[in-house]
mmCIF file of C-alpha atoms in Angstrom:
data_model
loop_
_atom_site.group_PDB
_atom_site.id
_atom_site.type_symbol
_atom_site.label_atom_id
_atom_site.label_comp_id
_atom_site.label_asym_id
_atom_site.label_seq_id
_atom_site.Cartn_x
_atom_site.Cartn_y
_atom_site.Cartn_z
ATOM 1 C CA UNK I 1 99.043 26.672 106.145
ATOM 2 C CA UNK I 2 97.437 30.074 107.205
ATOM 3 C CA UNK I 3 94.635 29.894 110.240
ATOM 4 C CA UNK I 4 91.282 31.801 109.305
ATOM 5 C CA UNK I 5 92.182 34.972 110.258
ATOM 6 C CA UNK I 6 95.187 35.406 108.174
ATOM 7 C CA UNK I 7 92.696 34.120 105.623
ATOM 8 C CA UNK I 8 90.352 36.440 106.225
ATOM 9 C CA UNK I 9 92.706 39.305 106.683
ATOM 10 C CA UNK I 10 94.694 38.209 103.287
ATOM 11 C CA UNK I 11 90.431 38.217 101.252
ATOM 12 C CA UNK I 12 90.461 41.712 102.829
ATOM 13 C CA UNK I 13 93.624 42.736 101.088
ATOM 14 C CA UNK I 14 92.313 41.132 97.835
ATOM 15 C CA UNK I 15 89.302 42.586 98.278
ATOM 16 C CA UNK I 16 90.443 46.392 98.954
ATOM 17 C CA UNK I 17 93.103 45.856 96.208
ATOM 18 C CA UNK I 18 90.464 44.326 93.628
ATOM 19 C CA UNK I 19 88.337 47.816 94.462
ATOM 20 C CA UNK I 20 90.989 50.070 94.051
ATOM 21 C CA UNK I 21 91.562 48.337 90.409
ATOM 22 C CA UNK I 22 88.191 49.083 89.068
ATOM 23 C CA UNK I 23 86.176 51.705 87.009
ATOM 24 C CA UNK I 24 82.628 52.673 86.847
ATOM 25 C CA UNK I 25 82.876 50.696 83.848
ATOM 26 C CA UNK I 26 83.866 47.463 85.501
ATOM 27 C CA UNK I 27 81.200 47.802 88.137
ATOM 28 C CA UNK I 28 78.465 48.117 85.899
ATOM 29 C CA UNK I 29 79.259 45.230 83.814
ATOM 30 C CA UNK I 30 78.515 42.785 87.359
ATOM 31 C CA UNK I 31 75.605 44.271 88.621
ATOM 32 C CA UNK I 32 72.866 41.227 89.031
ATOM 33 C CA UNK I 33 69.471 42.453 90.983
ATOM 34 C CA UNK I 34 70.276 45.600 91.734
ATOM 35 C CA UNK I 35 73.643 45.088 93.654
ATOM 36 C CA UNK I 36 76.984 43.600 92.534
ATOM 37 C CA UNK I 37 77.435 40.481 91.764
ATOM 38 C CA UNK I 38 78.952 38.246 94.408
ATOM 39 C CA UNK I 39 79.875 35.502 92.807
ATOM 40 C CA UNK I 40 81.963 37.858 90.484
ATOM 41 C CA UNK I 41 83.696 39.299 93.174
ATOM 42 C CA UNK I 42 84.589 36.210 95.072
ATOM 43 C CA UNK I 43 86.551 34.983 91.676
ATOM 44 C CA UNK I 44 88.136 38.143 90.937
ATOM 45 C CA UNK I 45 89.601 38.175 94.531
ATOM 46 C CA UNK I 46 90.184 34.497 94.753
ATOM 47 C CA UNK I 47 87.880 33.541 97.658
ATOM 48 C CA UNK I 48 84.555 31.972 98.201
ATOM 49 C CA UNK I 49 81.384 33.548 97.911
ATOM 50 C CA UNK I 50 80.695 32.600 101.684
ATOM 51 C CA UNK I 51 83.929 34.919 102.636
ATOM 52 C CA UNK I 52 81.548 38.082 101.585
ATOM 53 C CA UNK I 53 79.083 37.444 103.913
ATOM 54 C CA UNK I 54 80.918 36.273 106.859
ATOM 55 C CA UNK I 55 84.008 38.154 106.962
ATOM 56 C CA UNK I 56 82.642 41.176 108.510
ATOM 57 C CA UNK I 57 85.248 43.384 107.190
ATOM 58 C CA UNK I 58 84.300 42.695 103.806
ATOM 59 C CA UNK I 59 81.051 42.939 104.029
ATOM 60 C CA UNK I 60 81.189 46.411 105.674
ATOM 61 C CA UNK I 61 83.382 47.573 102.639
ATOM 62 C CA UNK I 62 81.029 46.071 99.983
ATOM 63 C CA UNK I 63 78.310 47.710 101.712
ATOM 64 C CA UNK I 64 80.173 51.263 101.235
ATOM 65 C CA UNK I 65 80.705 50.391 97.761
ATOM 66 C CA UNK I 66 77.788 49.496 96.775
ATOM 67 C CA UNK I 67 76.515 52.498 98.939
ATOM 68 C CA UNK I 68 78.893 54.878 97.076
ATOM 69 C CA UNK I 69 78.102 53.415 93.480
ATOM 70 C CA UNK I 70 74.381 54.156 94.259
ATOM 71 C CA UNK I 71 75.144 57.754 94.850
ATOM 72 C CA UNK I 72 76.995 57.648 91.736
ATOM 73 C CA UNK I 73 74.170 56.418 89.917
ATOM 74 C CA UNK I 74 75.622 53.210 88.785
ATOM 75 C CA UNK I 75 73.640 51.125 90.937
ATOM 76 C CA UNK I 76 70.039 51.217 91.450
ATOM 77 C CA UNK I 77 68.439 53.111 94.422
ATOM 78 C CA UNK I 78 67.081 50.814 96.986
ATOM 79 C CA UNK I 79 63.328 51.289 97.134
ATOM 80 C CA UNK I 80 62.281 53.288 100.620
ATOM 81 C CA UNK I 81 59.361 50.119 100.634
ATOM 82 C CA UNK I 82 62.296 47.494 100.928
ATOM 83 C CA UNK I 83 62.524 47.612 104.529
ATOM 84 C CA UNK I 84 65.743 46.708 106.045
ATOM 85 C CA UNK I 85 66.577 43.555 107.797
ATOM 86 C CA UNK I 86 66.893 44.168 111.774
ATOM 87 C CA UNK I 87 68.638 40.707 112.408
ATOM 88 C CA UNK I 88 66.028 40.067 115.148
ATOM 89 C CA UNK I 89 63.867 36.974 114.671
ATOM 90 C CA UNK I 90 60.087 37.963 114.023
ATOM 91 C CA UNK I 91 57.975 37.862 117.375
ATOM 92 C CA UNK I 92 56.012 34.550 117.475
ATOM 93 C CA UNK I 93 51.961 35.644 118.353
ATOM 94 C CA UNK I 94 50.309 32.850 119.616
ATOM 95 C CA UNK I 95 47.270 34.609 119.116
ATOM 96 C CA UNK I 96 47.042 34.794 115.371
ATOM 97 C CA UNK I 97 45.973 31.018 115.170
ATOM 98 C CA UNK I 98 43.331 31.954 117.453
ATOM 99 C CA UNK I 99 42.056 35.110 115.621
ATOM 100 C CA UNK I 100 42.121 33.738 112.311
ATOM 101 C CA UNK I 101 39.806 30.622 113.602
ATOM 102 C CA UNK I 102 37.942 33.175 115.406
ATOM 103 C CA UNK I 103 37.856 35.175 111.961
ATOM 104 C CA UNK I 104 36.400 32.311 110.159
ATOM 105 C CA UNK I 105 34.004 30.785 112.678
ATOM 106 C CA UNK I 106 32.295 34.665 112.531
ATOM 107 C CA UNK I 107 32.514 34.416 108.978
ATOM 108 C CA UNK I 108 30.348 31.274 108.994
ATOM 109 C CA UNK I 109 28.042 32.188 112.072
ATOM 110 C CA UNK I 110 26.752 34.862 109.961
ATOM 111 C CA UNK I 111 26.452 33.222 106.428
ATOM 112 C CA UNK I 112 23.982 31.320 108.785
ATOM 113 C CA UNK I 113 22.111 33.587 110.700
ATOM 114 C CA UNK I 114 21.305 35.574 107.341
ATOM 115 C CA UNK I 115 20.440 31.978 105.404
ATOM 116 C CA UNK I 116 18.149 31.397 108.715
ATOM 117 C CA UNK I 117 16.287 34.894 108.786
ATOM 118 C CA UNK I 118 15.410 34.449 104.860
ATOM 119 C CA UNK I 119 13.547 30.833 105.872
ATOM 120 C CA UNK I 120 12.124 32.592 108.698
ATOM 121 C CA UNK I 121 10.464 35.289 106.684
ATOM 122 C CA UNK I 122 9.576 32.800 103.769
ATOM 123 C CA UNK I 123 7.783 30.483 106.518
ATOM 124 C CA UNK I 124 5.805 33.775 107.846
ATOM 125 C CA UNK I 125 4.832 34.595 104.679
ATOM 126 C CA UNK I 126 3.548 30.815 104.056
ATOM 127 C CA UNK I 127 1.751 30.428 107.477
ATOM 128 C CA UNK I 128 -0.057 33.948 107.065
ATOM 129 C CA UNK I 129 -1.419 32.363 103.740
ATOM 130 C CA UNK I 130 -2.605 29.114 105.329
ATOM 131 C CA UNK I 131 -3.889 30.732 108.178
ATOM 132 C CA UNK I 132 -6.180 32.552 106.253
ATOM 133 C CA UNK I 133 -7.100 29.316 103.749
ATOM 134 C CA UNK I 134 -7.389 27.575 107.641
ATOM 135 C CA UNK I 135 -9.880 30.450 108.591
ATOM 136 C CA UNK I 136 -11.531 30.349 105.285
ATOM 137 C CA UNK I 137 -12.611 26.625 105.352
ATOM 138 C CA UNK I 138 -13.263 26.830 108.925
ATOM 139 C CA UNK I 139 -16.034 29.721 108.049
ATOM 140 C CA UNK I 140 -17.396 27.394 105.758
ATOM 141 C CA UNK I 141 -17.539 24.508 107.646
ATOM 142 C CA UNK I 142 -14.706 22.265 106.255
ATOM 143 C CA UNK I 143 -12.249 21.667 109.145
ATOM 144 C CA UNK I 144 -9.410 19.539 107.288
ATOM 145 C CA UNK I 145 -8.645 16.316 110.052
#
């Protein structure tokens, strides 16, 4: 039985040889999603999907192919708002928890402070209009008890 890399180095024949066997025609006929389809691939060349991906010979060549058929205009141009894939897990901020709680207690402080300064001014205007009934009744000598 062959060890992996005379696996891998016999999917890279298959692969190259598969390539070299195709049209434009061909290609266009297994394009799924803007790139060729993999699944396709791995049974035309009689390997598993997963050999694509991790042989990194093969997956260098696809890339050129696939680079090469978009120049030809068979497959799609990659939109320039796709950005590409650095390999580098995203930075964890363990600040964002923070701001986002800070974000929403702000959000709430001044829902408050503007539902408080309309009760304010609605209990001015009610005490300026009993203070003046309160000054009223006083003048006429009914002090409420």
């Amino acid at each position: 039985m062959a060890n992996g890399q005379q696996k891998a180095q016999h999917n890279l024949d298959s692969f190259i040889v598969w390539t070299a066997t195709q049209q434009d025609d061909d290609f266009k006929n297994i394009v799924y999603r803007g790139q060729l389809n993999r699944g396709e691939i791995a049974k035309a060349i009689g390997c598993g999907k997963s050999a694509l991906t991790q042989n990194p010979e093969i997956r260098s060549q696809l890339k050129q192919l696939e680079d090469d058929l978009r120049e030809k205009g068979i497959l799609p141009q990659i939109p320039s708002s796709v950005t590409k894939v650095t390999g580098e897990p995203k930075k964890y901020d363990s600040s964002a928890n923070s701001k986002v709680i800070d974000s929403n207690r702000l959000t709430s402080l001044e829902t408050e402070n503007f539902e408080l300064k309309a009760e304010v001014k609605e209990l001015k205007i009610k005490l300026k209009r009993f203070g003046e009934l309160s000054e009223t009744l006083s003048e006429m000598g009914f002090m409420p008890r």
